[in-house]
Amino acid sequence: MKILFVASEAVPFVKTGGLADVVGALAPVLAKEGHDVRVLIPDFSQIPREYSEKMSHVCDFEIQLGWRRQYCGIEQIEMNGVTWYFMDNKYYFARPYIYGMGGDEYERFGFFCRGALNMLPLVDFQPDVIHCHDWQSGMIPALLKIQYAHLPFYAGIRTVFTIHNLQYQGIFGIREVQDVLGLGDSLWTEDKLECFGCANFMKAALVYTDLITTVSPSYAEEIQTAYYGERLDGLLRARKADLKGVLNGIDMEGYNPQTDELIAENFSVDHLEGKAACKKQLQEELGLDVRDDVPVIGMVGRLSNQKGLDLVDYVIADIMRQDVQMVVLGMGEGRYFNLFSWAEGEYKGRIAARFTMDHALAHKIYAGADIFLMPSQFEPCGLSQMIAMRYGTIPIVRETGGLRDTVLSYNEFTGEGNGFTFFNYNAHDMLHVIERSVGYYKNRRDIWATLQQRGMTGDYSWTHSAGEYMKLYESLFEEKKPADEPEQPEKNPVVIEFEE
Ligand code: ADP
């Protein structure tokens, strides 16, 4: 099959969050199975030189955006069996930021969507499926159906749209988007492009795409409710039959404690000694008291409300009343920068916080921490909890979205579980679970070791999910079943199995 991924970020070129990990890992897996997989991302100036130097020029053309004409260059790298395309326009993509706050984002990513469709005949690639990721590529399914589908080259192309985070929708003024993309007035009704008086790239995709996926089965259910639906739950319920949750995997090679070169000492499930060395190095590097008997609680992720940090804020004094250390790595809201900066001074030698994007430090925390805390308010999938488990670090998560699908709370009666969880979005529920886990860390090392072993031997690879995506792509070309044939209910693909 010929598949084009369109996204705003992909590892190893440019990354702000899990989206980049997913695009960067899934494309090569599909390519390995013999498909012609190509990926398009913007040629951001943040892409490291080692890659930009390797790019070769494929073609360039002009894009009409309202009354303006803009240069659009396509650069290319072949890597891991995938053709990676980079859309070049210095005015839009050579800025000191990847995502701006409002401003002309509609024009930057309107340009990107238009360019993605216009480049196809010029790079001589006619995909069977365009797989779009998040709002930045959201106008592609709409433009394709509205403006391109009558052209023979485009007529057979199907689209899949994956929601990585429903909270970010790309909401702009209708006039501005019309000005850039030339979508006539009759399209701005609530069953088409209009969304609560605005233009909304995510909604445009959800209306026009052939299939919708999101990154975990639980999140696929949750976003059909008002609490998680971000005002699009009605539309998602209406498209329920075309909506599916496919759990993300992680890059099992990139995150492998046995071979990871970024950590102090390698370790494996049978030889955990190296993990102690990683903990010691983490404590030394971050200026924490070097002690092997104190549990280190790690947090890596965007410092946003989504990640449940207000719960941590609420009970940080209670957490620190126990004999624990905390390590935080993240960038984001000022409120949490202030919180953890203050905490670092208040609990000297016990809390360390770093506010940068630091890939190497992230690995050191996954490897060196004992507990990984992720109390998210909502979590489409979450990769960090899986990475943590791979490094023998026990997750504490809230039961939501992908966290619910990957972490099962330790049950002292049945012995099942691979971490600790709580359900209500409540700071004291979280605190209680932290205390519970610290209790096991200190007093029941046998159980702790079992949980570590389960986490480290879990299968977080892309194999299963890549197969799910292929099935979905293929389903786009199958004849629709007659309506009277009952659908077989499908089993939840996420199965947490434990061997005793
Ligand atoms: P989200 O996509 O919501 O940001 P995920 O858990 O899906 O959250 O993915 C986050 C990814 O980004 C993980 O690979 C995590 O390690 C990484 N990450 C987040 N913040 C940082 C940071 N400050 N430094 C290094 N890596 C980070």
Short mmCIF file of C-alpha atoms and ligand atoms in Angstrom, two decimals:
data_model
loop_
_atom_site.label_atom_id
_atom_site.label_comp_id
_atom_site.label_asym_id
_atom_site.label_seq_id
_atom_site.Cartn_x
_atom_site.Cartn_y
_atom_site.Cartn_z
CA MET A 1 0.00 0.00 0.00
CA LYS A 2 1.08 3.58 -0.58
CA ILE A 3 0.68 5.66 2.56
CA LEU A 4 1.45 9.31 3.20
CA PHE A 5 1.68 10.52 6.80
CA VAL A 6 1.22 14.24 7.31
CA ALA A 7 2.10 15.68 10.70
CA SER A 8 3.75 18.72 12.23
CA GLU A 9 6.49 16.80 14.00
CA ALA A 10 8.37 13.51 13.84
CA VAL A 11 11.27 12.01 15.74
CA PRO A 12 14.22 12.35 15.18
CA PHE A 13 13.76 15.64 13.32
CA VAL A 14 11.58 17.78 15.54
CA LYS A 15 9.63 17.00 18.68
CA THR A 16 7.52 18.76 21.27
CA GLY A 17 5.55 15.76 22.53
CA GLY A 18 4.25 12.25 21.97
CA LEU A 19 2.98 13.00 18.45
CA ALA A 20 6.56 13.11 17.21
CA ASP A 21 7.36 9.77 18.83
CA VAL A 22 4.34 8.13 17.24
CA VAL A 23 4.92 9.41 13.71
CA GLY A 24 8.64 8.73 13.92
CA ALA A 25 8.15 5.15 15.12
CA LEU A 26 5.03 3.99 13.27
CA ALA A 27 6.12 4.99 9.76
CA PRO A 28 9.26 2.80 9.74
CA VAL A 29 7.31 -0.14 11.19
CA LEU A 30 4.78 0.02 8.35
CA ALA A 31 7.59 0.44 5.81
CA LYS A 32 9.28 -2.67 7.17
CA GLU A 33 6.19 -4.65 6.28
CA GLY A 34 6.71 -3.76 2.66
CA HIS A 35 4.51 -0.70 2.26
CA ASP A 36 5.56 2.47 0.49
CA VAL A 37 5.45 4.89 3.40
CA ARG A 38 6.28 8.55 3.12
CA VAL A 39 6.02 11.25 5.75
CA LEU A 40 5.60 14.99 5.31
CA ILE A 41 6.49 17.51 8.01
CA PRO A 42 7.32 21.23 7.84
CA ASP A 43 10.99 22.05 7.36
CA PHE A 44 11.26 23.82 10.72
CA SER A 45 14.51 25.61 11.38
CA GLN A 46 14.68 23.64 14.65
CA ILE A 47 15.56 20.49 12.68
CA PRO A 48 19.19 19.72 13.62
CA ARG A 49 21.88 20.41 11.08
CA GLU A 50 22.90 16.78 10.83
CA TYR A 51 19.58 16.17 9.07
CA SER A 52 19.12 19.41 7.15
CA GLU A 53 22.54 18.87 5.58
CA LYS A 54 21.42 15.50 4.28
CA MET A 55 18.26 16.81 2.60
CA SER A 56 18.06 16.78 -1.17
CA HIS A 57 15.82 19.09 -3.13
CA VAL A 58 12.91 17.34 -4.85
CA CYS A 59 10.89 20.16 -6.37
CA ASP A 60 9.44 23.58 -5.74
CA PHE A 61 6.29 25.34 -6.80
CA GLU A 62 4.08 28.22 -5.81
CA ILE A 63 0.98 28.00 -3.69
CA GLN A 64 -1.89 30.41 -4.08
CA LEU A 65 -3.15 31.55 -0.68
CA GLY A 66 -5.90 34.07 -1.28
CA TRP A 67 -4.24 36.94 -3.11
CA ARG A 68 -0.73 35.81 -2.16
CA ARG A 69 1.58 33.38 -3.88
CA GLN A 70 4.06 31.61 -1.68
CA TYR A 71 7.12 29.54 -2.44
CA CYS A 72 6.86 25.88 -1.45
CA GLY A 73 9.93 23.68 -1.62
CA ILE A 74 9.99 19.95 -0.99
CA GLU A 75 13.15 18.45 0.45
CA GLN A 76 13.72 14.78 1.08
CA ILE A 77 15.68 12.28 3.17
CA GLU A 78 15.59 8.49 2.84
CA MET A 79 15.90 6.84 6.23
CA ASN A 80 14.72 3.60 7.88
CA GLY A 81 12.92 2.55 4.71
CA VAL A 82 10.80 5.71 4.75
CA THR A 83 10.88 8.74 2.46
CA TRP A 84 10.73 11.81 4.70
CA TYR A 85 9.55 14.98 2.98
CA PHE A 86 10.11 18.43 4.44
CA MET A 87 8.03 21.38 3.30
CA ASP A 88 10.24 24.41 3.01
CA ASN A 89 9.12 27.99 3.29
CA LYS A 90 11.37 30.13 5.47
CA TYR A 91 8.70 32.74 6.14
CA TYR A 92 6.40 30.16 7.73
CA PHE A 93 8.73 27.60 9.22
CA ALA A 94 12.05 29.31 10.00
CA ARG A 95 10.82 30.99 13.14
CA PRO A 96 12.14 30.83 16.70
CA TYR A 97 9.12 28.73 17.68
CA ILE A 98 7.45 25.60 16.31
CA TYR A 99 3.94 26.53 17.34
CA GLY A 100 2.93 30.15 17.81
CA MET A 101 0.21 31.46 20.05
CA GLY A 102 -2.60 32.29 17.63
CA GLY A 103 -1.10 34.86 15.28
CA ASP A 104 -0.98 33.47 11.77
CA GLU A 105 -1.11 29.77 12.66
CA TYR A 106 -4.09 29.33 10.34
CA GLU A 107 -1.99 30.62 7.47
CA ARG A 108 1.10 28.55 8.31
CA PHE A 109 -0.82 25.31 8.58
CA GLY A 110 -3.33 26.22 5.87
CA PHE A 111 -0.29 26.56 3.64
CA PHE A 112 0.99 23.23 4.92
CA CYS A 113 -2.31 21.43 4.15
CA ARG A 114 -2.63 23.00 0.71
CA GLY A 115 1.01 22.18 -0.06
CA ALA A 116 0.59 18.56 1.07
CA LEU A 117 -2.07 18.00 -1.59
CA ASN A 118 -0.45 20.08 -4.33
CA MET A 119 2.93 18.41 -4.04
CA LEU A 120 1.69 14.89 -4.75
CA PRO A 121 1.69 14.93 -8.57
CA LEU A 122 4.99 16.85 -8.52
CA VAL A 123 6.80 14.30 -6.37
CA ASP A 124 5.08 11.62 -8.41
CA PHE A 125 3.40 9.92 -5.48
CA GLN A 126 -0.25 8.93 -5.58
CA PRO A 127 -0.99 7.53 -2.12
CA ASP A 128 -3.84 5.13 -1.41
CA VAL A 129 -4.21 6.67 2.02
CA ILE A 130 -3.27 10.03 3.48
CA HIS A 131 -2.98 9.57 7.21
CA CYS A 132 -3.26 12.97 8.91
CA HIS A 133 -2.24 13.62 12.50
CA ASP A 134 -3.76 16.33 14.70
CA TRP A 135 -5.18 19.69 13.71
CA GLN A 136 -2.15 20.97 11.84
CA SER A 137 -3.03 18.57 9.03
CA GLY A 138 -6.78 18.73 9.67
CA MET A 139 -7.73 20.72 6.58
CA ILE A 140 -6.37 18.03 4.25
CA PRO A 141 -9.43 15.70 4.37
CA ALA A 142 -11.73 18.70 3.90
CA LEU A 143 -9.79 20.24 1.01
CA LEU A 144 -9.45 16.84 -0.63
CA LYS A 145 -13.17 16.15 -0.60
CA ILE A 146 -14.26 19.70 -1.40
CA GLN A 147 -11.72 20.91 -3.92
CA TYR A 148 -9.71 17.97 -5.29
CA ALA A 149 -11.89 14.86 -5.43
CA HIS A 150 -13.14 15.61 -8.95
CA LEU A 151 -9.58 15.44 -10.30
CA PRO A 152 -8.68 11.92 -11.48
CA PHE A 153 -5.32 11.98 -9.68
CA TYR A 154 -6.99 12.55 -6.31
CA ALA A 155 -10.28 10.74 -6.76
CA GLY A 156 -9.20 7.42 -5.26
CA ILE A 157 -7.29 8.77 -2.25
CA ARG A 158 -8.77 7.93 1.16
CA THR A 159 -8.02 9.70 4.42
CA VAL A 160 -7.50 8.64 8.01
CA PHE A 161 -7.28 11.25 10.74
CA THR A 162 -5.72 10.50 14.11
CA ILE A 163 -6.56 12.57 17.18
CA HIS A 164 -3.48 12.70 19.38
CA ASN A 165 -4.98 15.35 21.62
CA LEU A 166 -8.51 16.68 21.23
CA GLN A 167 -7.74 19.74 23.34
CA TYR A 168 -5.73 21.39 20.58
CA GLN A 169 -8.12 22.01 17.70
CA GLY A 170 -6.76 24.91 15.65
CA ILE A 171 -9.59 27.42 16.11
CA PHE A 172 -9.51 30.62 14.03
CA GLY A 173 -11.74 33.23 12.47
CA ILE A 174 -13.79 32.03 9.52
CA ARG A 175 -12.87 35.05 7.37
CA GLU A 176 -9.14 34.47 7.85
CA VAL A 177 -9.32 30.80 6.92
CA GLN A 178 -11.54 31.58 3.95
CA ASP A 179 -9.07 34.19 2.83
CA VAL A 180 -6.24 31.67 2.83
CA LEU A 181 -7.98 28.53 1.60
CA GLY A 182 -10.79 29.92 -0.51
CA LEU A 183 -13.64 27.88 0.97
CA GLY A 184 -16.96 29.39 -0.12
CA ASP A 185 -19.64 30.72 2.23
CA SER A 186 -21.98 27.77 1.67
CA LEU A 187 -19.46 25.47 3.40
CA TRP A 188 -19.63 27.31 6.71
CA THR A 189 -22.63 25.57 8.20
CA GLU A 190 -22.55 23.48 11.36
CA ASP A 191 -22.72 20.17 9.52
CA LYS A 192 -19.63 21.16 7.53
CA LEU A 193 -16.88 23.58 8.48
CA GLU A 194 -18.41 26.02 10.94
CA CYS A 195 -17.84 25.29 14.61
CA PHE A 196 -19.38 27.52 17.29
CA GLY A 197 -18.95 30.56 15.09
CA CYS A 198 -15.35 29.77 14.18
CA ALA A 199 -13.22 27.81 11.78
CA ASN A 200 -11.79 24.70 13.40
CA PHE A 201 -9.16 22.56 11.65
CA MET A 202 -9.83 19.55 13.89
CA LYS A 203 -13.57 19.66 13.27
CA ALA A 204 -13.01 19.99 9.53
CA ALA A 205 -11.04 16.75 9.65
CA LEU A 206 -13.62 14.95 11.79
CA VAL A 207 -16.39 15.83 9.34
CA TYR A 208 -14.59 15.01 6.10
CA THR A 209 -12.16 12.20 6.87
CA ASP A 210 -13.08 8.63 5.94
CA LEU A 211 -11.90 7.18 9.25
CA ILE A 212 -11.08 8.66 12.63
CA THR A 213 -8.69 7.06 15.04
CA THR A 214 -7.36 8.06 18.39
CA VAL A 215 -4.46 6.72 20.35
CA SER A 216 -6.12 4.44 22.90
CA PRO A 217 -9.41 2.53 23.15
CA SER A 218 -10.39 4.25 26.40
CA TYR A 219 -9.83 7.73 24.98
CA ALA A 220 -11.94 6.77 21.96
CA GLU A 221 -14.81 6.13 24.36
CA GLU A 222 -14.13 9.08 26.62
CA ILE A 223 -14.12 11.73 23.88
CA GLN A 224 -17.71 10.85 23.09
CA THR A 225 -18.72 12.30 26.45
CA ALA A 226 -19.11 15.97 27.33
CA TYR A 227 -16.41 15.82 30.03
CA TYR A 228 -13.65 14.76 27.64
CA GLY A 229 -15.22 15.79 24.33
CA GLU A 230 -13.90 19.38 24.18
CA ARG A 231 -17.21 20.46 22.58
CA LEU A 232 -16.81 17.97 19.73
CA ASP A 233 -18.38 15.01 21.57
CA GLY A 234 -21.65 15.31 19.62
CA LEU A 235 -19.83 15.07 16.31
CA LEU A 236 -17.73 12.19 17.60
CA ARG A 237 -20.83 10.32 18.72
CA ALA A 238 -22.34 10.89 15.29
CA ARG A 239 -19.21 9.38 13.71
CA LYS A 240 -18.92 6.58 16.24
CA ALA A 241 -19.01 3.89 13.56
CA ASP A 242 -15.87 5.36 11.95
CA LEU A 243 -14.00 6.02 15.20
CA LYS A 244 -11.48 3.58 16.60
CA GLY A 245 -8.88 3.63 19.35
CA VAL A 246 -5.50 2.11 18.51
CA LEU A 247 -3.03 2.09 21.36
CA ASN A 248 0.35 3.66 20.67
CA GLY A 249 3.53 1.70 21.08
CA ILE A 250 6.95 3.03 21.95
CA ASP A 251 10.27 2.74 20.18
CA MET A 252 11.48 -0.44 21.89
CA GLU A 253 15.03 0.03 20.58
CA GLY A 254 15.35 3.71 21.46
CA TYR A 255 14.08 2.97 24.96
CA ASN A 256 15.96 -0.14 25.90
CA PRO A 257 17.74 -0.24 29.28
CA GLN A 258 20.02 -3.00 27.99
CA THR A 259 21.53 -0.89 25.22
CA ASP A 260 20.68 2.73 26.11
CA GLU A 261 23.85 4.81 25.78
CA LEU A 262 22.40 7.82 27.57
CA ILE A 263 22.19 6.15 30.99
CA ALA A 264 24.95 5.52 33.55
CA GLU A 265 24.86 1.74 33.36
CA ASN A 266 22.82 -0.70 31.33
CA PHE A 267 20.54 -3.16 33.07
CA SER A 268 17.97 -5.79 32.33
CA VAL A 269 15.16 -7.57 34.07
CA ASP A 270 17.57 -10.26 35.26
CA HIS A 271 20.33 -7.87 36.20
CA LEU A 272 18.87 -4.84 37.89
CA GLU A 273 22.14 -3.74 39.53
CA GLY A 274 22.68 -1.14 36.81
CA LYS A 275 19.48 0.61 37.82
CA ALA A 276 21.03 1.48 41.19
CA ALA A 277 23.97 3.07 39.38
CA CYS A 278 21.53 5.09 37.25
CA LYS A 279 19.74 6.29 40.38
CA LYS A 280 23.02 7.34 41.99
CA GLN A 281 24.11 9.24 38.90
CA LEU A 282 20.72 10.97 38.65
CA GLN A 283 20.92 12.08 42.27
CA GLU A 284 24.49 13.32 41.81
CA GLU A 285 23.77 15.15 38.58
CA LEU A 286 20.74 16.94 39.97
CA GLY A 287 22.19 17.76 43.38
CA LEU A 288 19.96 15.44 45.38
CA ASP A 289 21.12 13.65 48.51
CA VAL A 290 22.74 10.45 47.27
CA ARG A 291 20.84 7.66 49.01
CA ASP A 292 19.81 4.31 47.65
CA ASP A 293 17.06 3.67 50.21
CA VAL A 294 14.86 6.64 49.37
CA PRO A 295 12.28 6.27 46.60
CA VAL A 296 12.79 8.78 43.79
CA ILE A 297 9.54 9.94 42.17
CA GLY A 298 10.10 11.05 38.57
CA MET A 299 7.94 13.21 36.32
CA VAL A 300 8.74 13.96 32.66
CA GLY A 301 6.29 15.83 30.49
CA ARG A 302 4.70 19.07 29.46
CA LEU A 303 3.99 21.28 32.47
CA SER A 304 0.31 21.75 31.69
CA ASN A 305 -2.96 21.30 33.55
CA GLN A 306 -3.62 18.21 31.42
CA LYS A 307 -0.86 16.39 33.25
CA GLY A 308 -2.58 16.72 36.63
CA LEU A 309 0.02 19.01 38.11
CA ASP A 310 -2.54 20.99 40.07
CA LEU A 311 -3.04 17.82 42.15
CA VAL A 312 0.68 17.77 42.89
CA ASP A 313 0.57 21.47 43.75
CA TYR A 314 -2.25 20.85 46.21
CA VAL A 315 -0.53 18.16 48.25
CA ILE A 316 3.17 18.69 47.62
CA ALA A 317 3.81 19.31 51.31
CA ASP A 318 2.08 16.03 52.20
CA ILE A 319 4.04 14.15 49.56
CA MET A 320 7.30 15.56 50.90
CA ARG A 321 6.36 14.69 54.48
CA GLN A 322 7.28 11.15 53.52
CA ASP A 323 10.85 10.07 53.00
CA VAL A 324 10.88 10.55 49.21
CA GLN A 325 12.73 12.53 46.55
CA MET A 326 11.22 14.13 43.45
CA VAL A 327 12.67 14.87 40.03
CA VAL A 328 10.73 16.95 37.50
CA LEU A 329 11.62 17.59 33.86
CA GLY A 330 9.30 19.64 31.70
CA MET A 331 8.46 22.84 29.93
CA GLY A 332 5.20 24.72 29.96
CA GLU A 333 3.02 26.89 32.12
CA GLY A 334 4.54 29.52 34.39
CA ARG A 335 2.42 28.36 37.29
CA TYR A 336 4.25 25.03 37.44
CA PHE A 337 7.62 26.56 36.75
CA ASN A 338 7.02 28.67 39.86
CA LEU A 339 5.77 25.71 41.87
CA PHE A 340 8.73 23.46 41.20
CA SER A 341 11.29 26.28 41.39
CA TRP A 342 9.93 27.11 44.82
CA ALA A 343 9.86 23.45 45.83
CA GLU A 344 13.48 22.98 44.82
CA GLY A 345 14.51 25.72 47.26
CA GLU A 346 12.12 24.59 49.97
CA TYR A 347 13.17 20.92 49.89
CA LYS A 348 16.88 21.22 49.22
CA GLY A 349 18.51 17.97 48.25
CA ARG A 350 15.10 16.31 47.95
CA ILE A 351 13.47 17.94 44.93
CA ALA A 352 15.16 18.80 41.63
CA ALA A 353 13.45 20.42 38.66
CA ARG A 354 14.73 21.21 35.16
CA PHE A 355 12.76 23.29 32.68
CA THR A 356 14.25 22.38 29.33
CA MET A 357 13.72 19.88 26.56
CA ASP A 358 16.44 17.40 27.46
CA HIS A 359 16.26 14.04 25.78
CA ALA A 360 19.26 12.63 27.64
CA LEU A 361 18.01 13.73 31.05
CA ALA A 362 14.60 12.22 30.26
CA HIS A 363 16.30 8.84 29.73
CA LYS A 364 18.24 9.24 32.97
CA ILE A 365 15.03 9.91 34.87
CA TYR A 366 13.17 6.95 33.35
CA ALA A 367 16.13 4.75 34.30
CA GLY A 368 17.10 6.27 37.65
CA ALA A 369 13.71 6.92 39.27
CA ASP A 370 11.83 4.30 41.29
CA ILE A 371 8.32 5.67 40.77
CA PHE A 372 6.92 7.53 37.77
CA LEU A 373 4.04 9.86 38.58
CA MET A 374 1.48 10.73 35.88
CA PRO A 375 -1.82 11.84 37.45
CA SER A 376 -3.27 13.25 34.20
CA GLN A 377 -6.66 14.91 34.03
CA PHE A 378 -6.99 13.31 30.60
CA GLU A 379 -4.45 11.34 28.60
CA PRO A 380 -5.07 10.30 24.98
CA CYS A 381 -2.42 7.59 25.29
CA GLY A 382 0.66 8.70 27.18
CA LEU A 383 4.01 7.25 26.30
CA SER A 384 5.95 8.14 29.41
CA GLN A 385 4.27 5.53 31.61
CA MET A 386 5.22 2.80 29.14
CA ILE A 387 8.78 4.06 28.83
CA ALA A 388 9.03 4.16 32.63
CA MET A 389 7.82 0.55 32.95
CA ARG A 390 10.38 -0.55 30.37
CA TYR A 391 13.07 0.83 32.69
CA GLY A 392 11.69 -0.89 35.79
CA THR A 393 10.17 2.31 37.17
CA ILE A 394 6.74 1.74 38.70
CA PRO A 395 3.99 4.03 37.37
CA ILE A 396 1.41 5.83 39.49
CA VAL A 397 -1.32 7.06 37.15
CA ARG A 398 -4.88 8.22 37.12
CA GLU A 399 -7.28 5.83 35.43
CA THR A 400 -7.97 7.75 32.27
CA GLY A 401 -7.41 7.25 28.53
CA GLY A 402 -4.28 5.34 27.60
CA LEU A 403 -3.10 5.29 31.21
CA ARG A 404 -6.10 3.14 32.05
CA ASP A 405 -5.32 0.85 29.10
CA THR A 406 -1.69 0.27 30.04
CA VAL A 407 -1.45 0.36 33.83
CA LEU A 408 -3.36 -2.00 36.06
CA SER A 409 -3.28 -1.24 39.77
CA TYR A 410 -1.61 -3.76 42.02
CA ASN A 411 -4.29 -5.86 43.68
CA GLU A 412 -3.05 -7.39 46.93
CA PHE A 413 -5.76 -10.07 46.88
CA THR A 414 -5.27 -11.44 43.39
CA GLY A 415 -1.64 -10.38 42.96
CA GLU A 416 -2.43 -8.80 39.60
CA GLY A 417 -1.13 -5.44 38.45
CA ASN A 418 1.87 -3.58 37.09
CA GLY A 419 1.61 -0.25 38.92
CA PHE A 420 -0.64 1.88 41.07
CA THR A 421 -3.68 3.86 40.00
CA PHE A 422 -6.48 6.05 41.30
CA PHE A 423 -9.75 6.97 39.65
CA ASN A 424 -11.12 10.32 40.87
CA TYR A 425 -9.38 13.51 39.91
CA ASN A 426 -8.61 14.22 43.52
CA ALA A 427 -5.33 15.26 45.14
CA HIS A 428 -5.82 13.18 48.27
CA ASP A 429 -6.69 10.07 46.27
CA MET A 430 -3.38 10.58 44.49
CA LEU A 431 -1.58 11.20 47.77
CA HIS A 432 -3.01 8.02 49.22
CA VAL A 433 -1.74 6.00 46.28
CA ILE A 434 1.70 7.58 46.51
CA GLU A 435 1.79 6.61 50.20
CA ARG A 436 0.65 3.12 49.34
CA SER A 437 3.36 2.67 46.75
CA VAL A 438 6.04 4.06 49.06
CA GLY A 439 4.86 1.50 51.62
CA TYR A 440 5.50 -1.30 49.15
CA TYR A 441 8.85 0.18 48.15
CA LYS A 442 10.02 0.26 51.76
CA ASN A 443 8.45 -2.87 53.20
CA ARG A 444 7.62 -5.31 50.41
CA ARG A 445 10.59 -5.46 48.09
CA ASP A 446 9.39 -8.83 46.82
CA ILE A 447 6.18 -7.30 45.47
CA TRP A 448 8.09 -4.30 44.16
CA ALA A 449 10.40 -6.62 42.24
CA THR A 450 7.42 -8.46 40.76
CA LEU A 451 5.89 -5.21 39.55
CA GLN A 452 9.22 -4.14 38.06
CA GLN A 453 9.58 -7.46 36.32
CA ARG A 454 6.10 -7.21 34.82
CA GLY A 455 6.72 -3.69 33.62
CA MET A 456 10.04 -4.56 32.07
CA THR A 457 8.73 -7.58 30.22
CA GLY A 458 5.60 -5.88 28.90
CA ASP A 459 5.15 -5.64 25.14
CA TYR A 460 4.96 -1.96 24.19
CA SER A 461 6.06 -2.53 20.62
CA TRP A 462 4.24 -1.25 17.58
CA THR A 463 3.67 -4.71 16.16
CA HIS A 464 0.07 -5.10 17.25
CA SER A 465 -0.96 -1.51 16.56
CA ALA A 466 0.72 -1.36 13.16
CA GLY A 467 -1.38 -4.39 12.23
CA GLU A 468 -4.49 -2.57 13.43
CA TYR A 469 -3.68 0.44 11.27
CA MET A 470 -3.13 -1.77 8.24
CA LYS A 471 -6.51 -3.39 8.79
CA LEU A 472 -8.11 0.03 8.98
CA TYR A 473 -6.41 1.21 5.78
CA GLU A 474 -7.55 -1.93 3.99
CA SER A 475 -11.10 -1.53 5.27
CA LEU A 476 -11.29 1.75 3.34
CA PHE A 477 -11.17 -0.17 0.10
CA GLU A 478 -13.56 -2.94 1.04
CA GLU A 479 -17.15 -3.00 -0.11
CA LYS A 480 -19.38 -1.83 2.71
CA LYS A 481 -21.31 -4.63 4.40
CA PRO A 482 -25.07 -4.61 3.88
CA ALA A 483 -26.73 -2.67 6.66
CA ASP A 484 -28.73 -5.61 7.98
CA GLU A 485 -25.67 -7.72 8.71
CA PRO A 486 -25.01 -7.26 12.44
CA GLU A 487 -21.56 -6.01 13.39
CA GLN A 488 -19.62 -8.40 15.60
CA PRO A 489 -18.62 -6.60 18.80
CA GLU A 490 -14.89 -6.37 18.86
CA LYS A 491 -12.88 -7.26 21.90
CA ASN A 492 -10.82 -4.52 23.45
CA PRO A 493 -7.39 -5.08 21.88
CA VAL A 494 -5.59 -4.04 25.00
CA VAL A 495 -4.98 -7.10 27.04
CA ILE A 496 -2.85 -6.88 30.09
CA GLU A 497 -1.63 -10.37 30.77
CA PHE A 498 0.59 -11.47 33.57
CA GLU A 499 2.51 -14.64 33.94
CA GLU A 500 2.92 -15.87 37.45
P1 ADP B 1 2.26 14.40 25.35
O1 ADP B 1 2.26 13.93 23.93
O2 ADP B 1 0.91 14.71 25.88
O3 ADP B 1 3.22 15.53 25.57
P2 ADP B 1 3.30 11.74 25.96
O4 ADP B 1 3.49 11.02 27.26
O5 ADP B 1 2.44 11.08 24.94
O6 ADP B 1 2.77 13.21 26.29
O7 ADP B 1 4.71 11.97 25.29
C1 ADP B 1 5.64 12.84 25.80
C2 ADP B 1 6.99 12.51 25.20
O8 ADP B 1 7.81 13.68 25.25
C3 ADP B 1 7.73 11.44 25.97
O9 ADP B 1 8.58 10.76 25.08
C4 ADP B 1 8.53 12.27 26.97
O10 ADP B 1 9.66 11.59 27.43
C5 ADP B 1 8.92 13.47 26.14
N1 ADP B 1 9.14 14.71 26.86
C6 ADP B 1 8.21 15.55 27.36
N2 ADP B 1 8.77 16.62 27.94
C7 ADP B 1 10.10 16.46 27.82
C8 ADP B 1 11.25 17.24 28.21
N3 ADP B 1 11.13 18.40 28.85
N4 ADP B 1 12.48 16.77 27.90
C9 ADP B 1 12.61 15.59 27.24
N5 ADP B 1 11.59 14.81 26.85
C10 ADP B 1 10.35 15.24 27.12
#
